[in-house]
Amino acid sequence: MDKKKRVFAAKQVTGNLTFSLLAVSLLSSFGSSMLYGYNLAVVNSPSEYIKAFYNTTWNQRYGEALEQSPLTLMYSLTVSVFALGGMLGSLLVGILVSRFGRKGTIIRSTPLVFVAGGLMGLSRIFSSPEMVIIGRFITGIHSGISLSVVPMYLGEISPKNLRGLLGLVPSIFICLGVFSAQVLGLPELLGQDETWPLFLSLVVVPTFVQLVLLPWFPESPRYLLIDKSNVHGTIDALRCFLGEYDVQDVIEEMQEEQKSFSSVDTVSVCQFLSDPTLFWQILSVIVINIGMQLSGIDAIWFYTNSIFENAGIPMAEIPYTTVGTGAIEIVAGLIGCFTVEKLGRRPLLIGGFSFMGFCCAGITLALVFQARVPVMRYVSVACVIGIIAGFCIGPAGLPFIITGELFTQSHRPAAFIVGGTLNWLSNFTVGFVFPFLQISAGAFCYMVFCGICLFVAAYVYYIIPETKNRTFMEISLMFSSSKSPVTHEVTADDLKLRRLNGYGTMESNSFEFS
């Protein structure tokens, strides 16, 4: 292969959706991402029963009932400790993926779910609120790991023309997890005083399915080649995922990245944050990951029932209204999944955050005027649905995709640690602070989320370039240019200049395919 052909090899690498790609996307999302969505919403419908359990246990231990403020604090801790566990899990991602690989990390983290499910399921038998809180913390650790590793795994096994489609599969399963918790939480099913421990512990079922089936599929080819220099394993994995015997073009594209950074090992978080050449990529990861959680979506998911109650919806209708919002989440997620490769990342992010911001303002107006205008209670419900739909169509999954796309292999684990930690810290902040913010600011608490959503939308519009259908090297080159990343186009001259500056100058190796 001549030099000119090798320069454009990366641009020629595309692929079709094979059974292996689809199966791995579904399995890894079902046993990991779905649990994140499930655990976000599972404490919503049985909240009164969990509080009553805490109160009864406290009374049995100390001979007095809990006052309202300590009870609210304990329940807020139960909700938000999930995010603290997630933050700890995200800090472990870099070490785990470097040592065990992407698929290996997903599989090795599954025992956490079984331990957590056992603790929460047996908490009532042992009259132990601590078991509920610790179980929530451990499920948070698992979700913190998987929420970063699953998008990383899918992004590395996907051809560039399918990276957005497959990268949004986890976000659909997050919505499915929320919807499952809402349906199972109905009073006719598990939303009862006798069954809420079982409701919390059902997380073990999807994880068991994943543990049985996912090991039959290969590790990330990019990890095998670039991190482990396992050429034969890479070839086998690529043939499995792409469904093609001749995978030389794909290997050459990965080698281009490997040779460009052949002297760079996987960087630490400190090295990552102190690299001035990565300023805009790092800032972009910070903005979109914090914005994802501070958009107000966690307040909606954690406290849907109380929001609808404050909006004046009759108590008997709230569980079914909540289930309706879950169905809309799935539809919006599917729309985002099947349009991301046609429209691109930027329109879905800008449109999603902007729509969420306007709906947050709409909730404020509806709550302020609902006492005088009864129809406003339905406006507030419509705005809640709008926030959920706007989130699921783009901001739910694209921050993780972009976090993986903005960096090359050596920097990707550190990027996910930073993005994941900030994501979970913001998640904890909203889960813990929102009840008190709602008490102090009333309806105007949603204006905070409105401002954050509109700011993130403006940031994406002016700073973050379109990454659709580009290789990791091309995206990195856009940011290394002195031109604006949003407007800079990668040309043949850019790629040649990159090579003349000492990147990727080593001749391509040839491999025997047998």
Coordinates of C-alpha atoms in Angstrom, one line a residue:
M1 CA 0.0 0.0 0.0
D2 CA 1.5 3.3 -1.0
K3 CA 1.9 6.3 1.3
K4 CA -1.0 8.3 -0.1
K5 CA -3.4 5.4 0.4
R6 CA -2.2 5.0 4.0
V7 CA -2.9 8.6 4.7
F8 CA -6.5 8.2 3.9
A9 CA -6.9 4.7 5.3
A10 CA -8.6 5.9 8.4
K11 CA -11.2 7.7 6.4
Q12 CA -12.2 4.6 4.5
V13 CA -13.0 2.4 7.6
T14 CA -16.7 1.9 8.0
G15 CA -18.8 -1.1 8.8
N16 CA -22.2 -2.7 9.0
L17 CA -24.3 -3.5 12.1
T18 CA -23.4 -7.2 12.7
F19 CA -25.0 -9.7 15.2
S20 CA -21.9 -9.5 17.5
L21 CA -22.0 -5.6 17.6
L22 CA -25.7 -5.6 18.3
A23 CA -25.5 -8.4 20.9
V24 CA -22.6 -6.8 22.8
S25 CA -24.4 -3.4 22.8
L26 CA -27.6 -4.9 24.1
L27 CA -25.9 -7.2 26.7
S28 CA -23.5 -4.6 28.1
S29 CA -26.3 -2.0 28.3
F30 CA -28.9 -4.4 29.8
G31 CA -26.7 -5.6 32.6
S32 CA -25.1 -2.3 33.4
S33 CA -26.6 0.9 32.0
M34 CA -30.2 -0.3 32.7
L35 CA -29.3 -0.7 36.4
Y36 CA -28.3 2.9 36.5
G37 CA -31.7 4.0 35.3
Y38 CA -33.5 1.5 37.5
N39 CA -31.6 2.7 40.7
L40 CA -32.4 6.4 39.8
A41 CA -36.1 5.8 40.0
V42 CA -36.5 2.7 42.2
V43 CA -36.6 4.8 45.5
N44 CA -39.3 7.1 44.1
S45 CA -42.6 5.1 44.4
P46 CA -41.8 3.3 47.8
S47 CA -40.5 6.4 49.4
E48 CA -43.2 6.6 52.0
Y49 CA -42.8 2.9 52.9
I50 CA -39.0 3.3 53.2
K51 CA -39.4 6.4 55.5
A52 CA -41.9 4.4 57.6
F53 CA -39.4 1.6 57.9
Y54 CA -36.8 4.0 59.0
N55 CA -39.1 5.5 61.5
T56 CA -40.3 2.2 62.9
T57 CA -36.7 0.9 63.2
W58 CA -35.6 4.0 65.0
N59 CA -38.5 3.7 67.4
Q60 CA -37.7 0.1 68.1
R61 CA -34.0 1.0 68.8
Y62 CA -34.3 4.2 70.8
G63 CA -38.0 4.3 71.9
E64 CA -38.9 7.5 70.1
A65 CA -40.0 8.4 66.6
L66 CA -37.8 10.3 64.2
E67 CA -38.6 14.0 63.7
Q68 CA -39.4 15.2 60.2
S69 CA -36.0 16.9 59.6
P70 CA -33.8 13.9 60.5
L71 CA -36.1 11.6 58.6
T72 CA -35.8 13.8 55.5
L73 CA -32.0 13.8 55.9
M74 CA -31.9 10.0 56.2
Y75 CA -34.1 9.5 53.1
S76 CA -32.0 12.1 51.1
L77 CA -28.9 10.2 52.1
T78 CA -30.5 7.0 50.8
V79 CA -31.2 8.7 47.5
S80 CA -27.9 10.5 47.1
V81 CA -25.5 7.9 48.5
F82 CA -26.0 6.1 45.2
A83 CA -24.2 9.0 43.6
L84 CA -21.4 8.9 46.2
G85 CA -20.8 5.3 45.3
G86 CA -20.9 6.2 41.6
M87 CA -18.2 8.9 42.2
L88 CA -16.0 6.3 43.8
G89 CA -16.6 3.8 41.0
S90 CA -15.7 6.4 38.4
L91 CA -12.4 7.0 40.1
L92 CA -11.5 3.3 39.7
V93 CA -12.2 3.2 36.0
G94 CA -8.7 4.1 34.8
I95 CA -7.0 1.4 36.9
L96 CA -9.6 -1.3 36.0
V97 CA -9.8 -0.8 32.2
S98 CA -6.0 -0.7 32.0
R99 CA -5.6 -3.9 33.9
F100 CA -8.6 -5.9 32.9
G101 CA -9.7 -4.4 29.7
R102 CA -13.1 -2.9 28.8
K103 CA -15.2 -6.1 28.7
G104 CA -13.1 -7.6 31.6
T105 CA -14.0 -4.7 33.8
I106 CA -17.7 -5.0 33.0
I107 CA -17.7 -8.7 33.9
R108 CA -15.5 -8.3 37.0
S109 CA -17.7 -5.6 38.5
T110 CA -20.9 -7.8 38.5
P111 CA -20.3 -9.2 42.1
L112 CA -21.0 -5.8 43.4
V113 CA -24.6 -6.0 42.2
F114 CA -25.2 -9.4 43.9
V115 CA -23.8 -8.1 47.2
A116 CA -25.9 -4.9 47.0
G117 CA -29.0 -6.8 46.0
G118 CA -28.6 -9.2 48.9
L119 CA -28.2 -6.3 51.4
M120 CA -31.2 -4.4 50.2
G121 CA -33.4 -7.5 49.9
L122 CA -32.7 -8.7 53.5
S123 CA -32.7 -5.2 55.1
R124 CA -36.3 -5.6 56.4
I125 CA -35.7 -9.1 57.8
F126 CA -32.7 -7.7 59.8
S127 CA -34.5 -4.4 60.6
S128 CA -31.5 -2.5 59.3
P129 CA -31.8 0.8 57.4
E130 CA -28.0 0.7 57.2
M131 CA -28.2 -2.3 54.8
V132 CA -30.4 -0.2 52.5
I133 CA -28.0 2.7 52.5
I134 CA -24.9 0.5 52.1
G135 CA -26.6 -1.5 49.3
R136 CA -27.4 1.8 47.5
F137 CA -23.8 2.8 47.9
I138 CA -22.5 -0.4 46.4
T139 CA -24.9 -0.3 43.4
G140 CA -23.6 3.2 42.9
I141 CA -20.0 1.9 42.7
H142 CA -21.1 -0.5 40.1
S143 CA -23.0 2.1 38.1
G144 CA -20.0 4.5 38.4
I145 CA -17.8 1.9 36.8
S146 CA -20.2 0.8 34.1
L147 CA -21.5 4.2 33.2
S148 CA -18.0 5.0 31.9
V149 CA -16.8 1.6 30.8
V150 CA -19.8 0.6 28.7
P151 CA -19.6 3.7 26.4
M152 CA -15.8 3.3 26.2
Y153 CA -16.2 -0.4 25.2
L154 CA -18.9 0.3 22.6
G155 CA -17.1 3.3 21.2
E156 CA -13.9 1.2 20.6
I157 CA -15.6 -1.8 19.0
S158 CA -17.9 0.3 16.7
P159 CA -17.0 1.4 13.2
K160 CA -16.9 5.2 13.0
N161 CA -20.2 5.3 11.0
L162 CA -22.0 3.4 13.8
R163 CA -20.3 4.9 16.8
G164 CA -23.1 7.3 17.6
L165 CA -25.9 4.7 17.1
L166 CA -24.3 2.1 19.3
G167 CA -23.1 4.7 21.8
L168 CA -26.6 5.8 22.5
V169 CA -27.9 2.2 23.2
P170 CA -26.8 2.6 26.9
S171 CA -28.9 5.7 27.2
I172 CA -32.0 3.8 25.8
F173 CA -31.4 1.2 28.5
I174 CA -31.1 3.9 31.1
C175 CA -34.6 5.0 30.0
L176 CA -35.8 1.4 30.1
G177 CA -34.4 1.0 33.6
V178 CA -36.3 4.1 34.8
F179 CA -39.5 2.9 33.0
S180 CA -39.1 -0.6 34.6
A181 CA -38.8 0.9 38.0
Q182 CA -41.9 3.0 37.4
V183 CA -44.0 0.1 36.2
L184 CA -42.8 -2.3 38.9
G185 CA -43.4 0.4 41.5
L186 CA -47.1 0.6 40.8
P187 CA -49.3 -0.4 43.8
E188 CA -50.6 -3.4 41.9
L189 CA -47.1 -4.8 41.5
L190 CA -44.2 -4.2 43.9
G191 CA -45.0 -0.7 45.1
Q192 CA -46.3 -2.0 48.4
D193 CA -45.1 -1.9 52.0
E194 CA -44.5 -5.7 52.0
T195 CA -42.6 -5.9 48.7
W196 CA -40.3 -2.9 48.5
P197 CA -37.1 -4.8 49.6
L198 CA -37.7 -7.2 46.7
F199 CA -38.3 -4.2 44.5
L200 CA -34.9 -2.8 45.4
S201 CA -33.1 -6.1 45.0
L202 CA -34.3 -7.0 41.5
V203 CA -31.1 -5.4 40.1
V204 CA -29.5 -8.9 40.3
V205 CA -31.6 -10.3 37.4
P206 CA -30.1 -8.2 34.4
T207 CA -26.6 -8.6 35.8
F208 CA -26.9 -12.4 36.0
V209 CA -28.0 -12.5 32.3
Q210 CA -25.0 -10.3 31.4
L211 CA -22.6 -12.4 33.4
V212 CA -23.7 -15.6 31.6
L213 CA -23.6 -14.3 28.0
L214 CA -21.2 -11.4 27.7
P215 CA -18.0 -13.5 28.3
W216 CA -18.6 -15.3 25.0
F217 CA -17.8 -12.1 23.0
P218 CA -14.3 -10.6 22.4
E219 CA -12.5 -7.8 24.2
S220 CA -12.1 -4.3 22.6
P221 CA -9.8 -4.7 19.5
R222 CA -8.4 -1.3 20.1
Y223 CA -7.4 -2.2 23.7
L224 CA -5.9 -5.5 22.5
L225 CA -3.8 -3.8 19.8
I226 CA -2.8 -0.4 21.3
D227 CA -2.6 -1.3 25.0
K228 CA -1.6 -5.0 24.8
S229 CA 0.0 -5.3 21.3
N230 CA -2.0 -8.5 20.8
V231 CA -2.2 -8.6 17.0
H232 CA -3.8 -12.1 16.7
G233 CA -6.4 -11.3 19.4
T234 CA -7.1 -8.0 17.6
I235 CA -7.7 -9.8 14.3
D236 CA -10.0 -12.3 15.8
A237 CA -12.0 -9.6 17.7
L238 CA -12.3 -7.5 14.5
R239 CA -13.5 -10.4 12.5
C240 CA -16.1 -11.2 15.1
F241 CA -17.4 -7.6 15.4
L242 CA -17.2 -6.6 11.8
G243 CA -18.2 -9.9 10.2
E244 CA -15.4 -9.6 7.7
Y245 CA -12.4 -11.7 7.1
D246 CA -10.2 -8.9 5.7
V247 CA -9.7 -6.4 8.5
Q248 CA -6.4 -4.9 7.5
D249 CA -7.7 -1.4 6.8
V250 CA -9.1 -1.3 10.4
I251 CA -5.8 -2.4 11.9
E252 CA -4.0 0.2 9.9
E253 CA -6.3 2.9 11.2
M254 CA -5.6 1.8 14.8
Q255 CA -1.9 1.5 14.1
E256 CA -1.9 5.1 12.8
E257 CA -3.1 6.2 16.3
Q258 CA -0.7 3.8 18.0
K259 CA 2.4 5.1 16.1
S260 CA 1.3 8.7 16.5
F261 CA 1.5 8.3 20.3
S262 CA 4.0 5.4 20.5
S263 CA 6.0 7.2 23.1
V264 CA 3.0 8.0 25.3
D265 CA 1.8 5.5 27.9
T266 CA -1.7 5.7 29.4
V267 CA -1.6 9.1 31.2
S268 CA -2.6 9.7 34.8
V269 CA -5.3 12.1 35.8
C270 CA -2.7 14.6 37.0
Q271 CA -0.8 14.4 33.7
F272 CA -4.1 14.7 31.8
L273 CA -5.3 17.8 33.7
S274 CA -1.9 19.5 33.5
D275 CA -1.5 19.1 29.7
P276 CA -2.1 22.6 28.2
T277 CA -2.7 21.3 24.7
L278 CA -5.9 19.5 25.9
F279 CA -7.5 22.6 27.5
W280 CA -10.5 22.8 25.3
Q281 CA -11.2 19.1 25.3
I282 CA -10.9 18.9 29.1
L283 CA -13.1 22.0 29.5
S284 CA -15.7 20.5 27.1
V285 CA -15.8 17.2 29.1
I286 CA -16.3 19.2 32.3
V287 CA -19.1 21.4 30.9
I288 CA -21.1 18.6 29.3
N289 CA -20.8 16.1 32.2
I290 CA -21.7 18.6 34.9
G291 CA -24.4 20.1 32.7
M292 CA -25.9 16.6 32.1
Q293 CA -26.6 16.2 35.9
L294 CA -27.2 19.9 36.8
S295 CA -29.8 20.1 34.0
G296 CA -32.4 19.1 36.6
I297 CA -33.1 15.7 35.2
D298 CA -32.0 14.0 38.5
A299 CA -34.4 16.1 40.5
I300 CA -37.2 15.0 38.1
W301 CA -36.2 11.3 38.4
F302 CA -35.6 11.2 42.1
Y303 CA -38.6 13.2 43.1
T304 CA -41.2 12.8 40.4
N305 CA -44.0 11.9 42.7
S306 CA -43.4 14.9 45.0
I307 CA -43.2 17.2 42.0
F308 CA -46.5 16.0 40.6
E309 CA -48.0 16.3 44.1
N310 CA -46.9 19.9 44.3
A311 CA -48.3 20.4 40.9
G312 CA -51.7 19.4 42.2
I313 CA -52.1 16.0 40.5
P314 CA -54.3 13.7 42.6
M315 CA -52.3 11.2 44.6
A316 CA -54.2 8.2 43.0
E317 CA -53.2 9.3 39.5
I318 CA -49.5 10.1 40.2
P319 CA -48.0 6.5 39.8
Y320 CA -49.7 6.2 36.4
T321 CA -48.7 9.7 35.3
T322 CA -45.1 8.7 36.2
V323 CA -45.3 5.5 34.1
G324 CA -46.5 7.7 31.2
T325 CA -43.4 9.8 31.5
G326 CA -41.2 6.7 31.4
A327 CA -42.8 5.6 28.1
I328 CA -42.0 9.0 26.6
E329 CA -38.4 8.6 27.8
I330 CA -38.0 5.4 25.7
V331 CA -39.5 7.0 22.6
A332 CA -37.3 10.0 22.9
G333 CA -34.2 7.8 23.4
L334 CA -35.0 5.8 20.3
I335 CA -35.5 9.0 18.3
G336 CA -32.0 10.2 19.4
C337 CA -30.4 6.8 18.7
F338 CA -31.7 6.6 15.2
T339 CA -31.0 10.2 14.2
V340 CA -27.6 10.8 15.8
E341 CA -25.7 9.5 12.8
K342 CA -27.8 11.6 10.4
L343 CA -28.1 14.8 12.3
G344 CA -24.8 14.6 14.3
R345 CA -24.0 15.1 18.0
R346 CA -24.2 19.0 18.1
P347 CA -27.9 19.4 17.0
L348 CA -29.1 16.8 19.5
L349 CA -27.1 18.3 22.4
I350 CA -27.9 21.9 21.6
G351 CA -31.6 21.1 20.9
G352 CA -31.9 18.9 24.0
F353 CA -30.4 21.3 26.5
S354 CA -32.2 24.3 25.0
F355 CA -35.6 22.5 25.2
M356 CA -34.9 21.4 28.8
G357 CA -34.1 25.0 29.7
F358 CA -37.3 26.3 28.3
C359 CA -39.3 23.6 30.1
C360 CA -37.6 24.4 33.4
A361 CA -38.8 27.9 33.0
G362 CA -42.2 26.6 32.1
I363 CA -42.5 24.6 35.3
T364 CA -41.7 27.7 37.3
L365 CA -44.4 29.7 35.6
A366 CA -46.9 26.9 35.9
L367 CA -46.3 26.4 39.7
V368 CA -46.4 30.1 40.4
F369 CA -49.8 30.6 38.6
Q370 CA -51.5 27.2 39.2
A371 CA -53.4 28.5 42.3
R372 CA -55.1 31.1 40.1
V373 CA -55.2 29.1 36.9
P374 CA -56.1 25.5 37.5
V375 CA -55.1 24.4 34.0
M376 CA -51.5 25.2 34.9
R377 CA -51.1 22.0 36.8
Y378 CA -51.2 20.2 33.5
V379 CA -48.8 22.6 32.0
S380 CA -46.3 21.7 34.7
V381 CA -46.8 18.0 33.9
A382 CA -46.2 18.7 30.2
C383 CA -43.0 20.6 31.1
V384 CA -41.8 17.6 33.2
I385 CA -42.4 15.4 30.2
G386 CA -40.6 17.9 28.0
I387 CA -37.5 17.9 30.3
I388 CA -37.4 14.1 30.2
A389 CA -37.9 14.0 26.4
G390 CA -35.3 16.7 25.8
F391 CA -32.8 14.9 28.0
C392 CA -33.3 11.4 26.5
I393 CA -33.0 12.6 22.9
G394 CA -29.4 13.8 23.3
P395 CA -27.9 14.8 26.7
A396 CA -28.6 11.4 28.3
G397 CA -26.0 9.6 26.3
L398 CA -24.0 12.0 24.1
P399 CA -21.7 13.4 26.9
F400 CA -20.3 9.9 27.3
I401 CA -19.8 9.4 23.6
I402 CA -18.1 12.8 23.2
T403 CA -15.9 12.1 26.2
G404 CA -14.6 9.1 24.4
E405 CA -14.3 10.7 21.0
L406 CA -12.4 13.8 22.0
F407 CA -9.3 11.8 23.1
T408 CA -7.0 9.2 21.8
Q409 CA -6.4 5.8 23.5
S410 CA -3.7 7.0 25.9
H411 CA -5.9 9.8 27.3
R412 CA -9.3 8.2 27.2
P413 CA -9.3 6.4 30.6
A414 CA -8.3 9.7 32.4
A415 CA -11.0 11.6 30.5
F416 CA -13.6 9.1 31.7
I417 CA -12.3 9.4 35.2
V418 CA -12.6 13.2 35.2
G419 CA -15.9 13.3 33.4
G420 CA -17.4 10.4 35.4
T421 CA -16.3 11.9 38.8
L422 CA -17.8 15.3 38.0
N423 CA -20.9 13.7 36.6
W424 CA -21.5 11.7 39.8
L425 CA -20.5 14.6 42.1
S426 CA -23.2 16.7 40.4
N427 CA -25.6 13.8 40.6
F428 CA -25.0 13.7 44.4
T429 CA -25.4 17.4 44.8
V430 CA -28.8 17.5 43.1
G431 CA -30.1 14.4 44.9
F432 CA -29.1 15.7 48.3
V433 CA -29.7 19.4 47.9
F434 CA -32.9 19.5 45.8
P435 CA -35.4 18.8 48.6
F436 CA -34.0 21.7 50.7
L437 CA -33.8 23.9 47.6
Q438 CA -37.4 23.1 46.8
I439 CA -38.4 24.1 50.4
S440 CA -36.4 27.4 50.4
A441 CA -36.9 28.6 46.8
G442 CA -40.2 27.0 46.0
A443 CA -41.2 27.1 42.3
F444 CA -38.1 29.3 41.4
C445 CA -35.7 26.4 42.2
Y446 CA -36.2 25.3 38.6
M447 CA -34.8 28.5 37.2
V448 CA -31.3 27.4 38.4
F449 CA -31.6 24.4 36.1
C450 CA -32.9 26.6 33.3
G451 CA -29.8 28.8 33.4
I452 CA -27.5 25.8 33.4
C453 CA -29.2 24.1 30.5
L454 CA -29.1 27.3 28.3
F455 CA -25.4 27.9 29.2
V456 CA -24.4 24.3 28.2
A457 CA -26.4 24.7 24.9
A458 CA -24.5 27.9 24.1
Y459 CA -21.1 26.3 25.0
V460 CA -21.7 23.4 22.7
Y461 CA -22.8 25.7 19.9
Y462 CA -19.7 27.9 20.1
I463 CA -16.9 25.4 21.2
I464 CA -17.6 21.7 20.6
P465 CA -17.1 20.6 16.9
E466 CA -19.1 17.9 15.2
T467 CA -17.5 14.5 15.6
K468 CA -19.9 12.5 13.5
N469 CA -18.2 10.0 11.1
R470 CA -14.6 11.1 12.1
T471 CA -11.8 8.9 13.4
F472 CA -10.3 9.6 16.8
M473 CA -7.2 11.0 15.1
E474 CA -9.1 13.4 13.0
I475 CA -11.0 14.7 16.0
S476 CA -7.7 15.2 17.9
L477 CA -6.3 17.1 15.0
M478 CA -9.3 19.5 14.9
F479 CA -8.4 20.6 18.5
S480 CA -4.7 20.7 17.9
S481 CA -5.3 23.3 15.1
S482 CA -5.0 27.0 15.8
K483 CA -8.3 27.4 14.0
S484 CA -11.6 27.1 15.9
P485 CA -12.5 23.5 16.5
V486 CA -16.1 24.1 15.5
T487 CA -15.2 25.4 12.0
H488 CA -12.0 23.5 11.3
E489 CA -12.2 20.8 8.7
V490 CA -9.6 18.1 8.5
T491 CA -8.0 18.0 5.1
A492 CA -5.4 15.8 3.3
D493 CA -2.8 18.6 3.9
D494 CA -3.6 18.5 7.6
L495 CA -2.9 14.8 7.8
K496 CA 0.3 15.2 5.8
L497 CA 1.5 18.0 8.0
R498 CA 0.8 15.9 11.0
R499 CA 3.0 13.2 9.6
L500 CA 5.8 15.7 8.7
N501 CA 5.8 16.9 12.3
G502 CA 6.7 13.4 13.4
Y503 CA 3.3 11.7 13.9
G504 CA 2.7 8.3 12.4
T505 CA 5.8 8.2 10.3
M506 CA 6.6 4.6 10.9
E507 CA 5.8 2.4 8.0
S508 CA 2.7 0.2 8.3
N509 CA 3.3 -3.4 9.3
S510 CA 1.8 -6.2 7.3
F511 CA 0.1 -9.2 8.8
E512 CA -0.7 -12.7 7.7
F513 CA -4.4 -13.4 7.9
S514 CA -5.1 -17.0 8.5

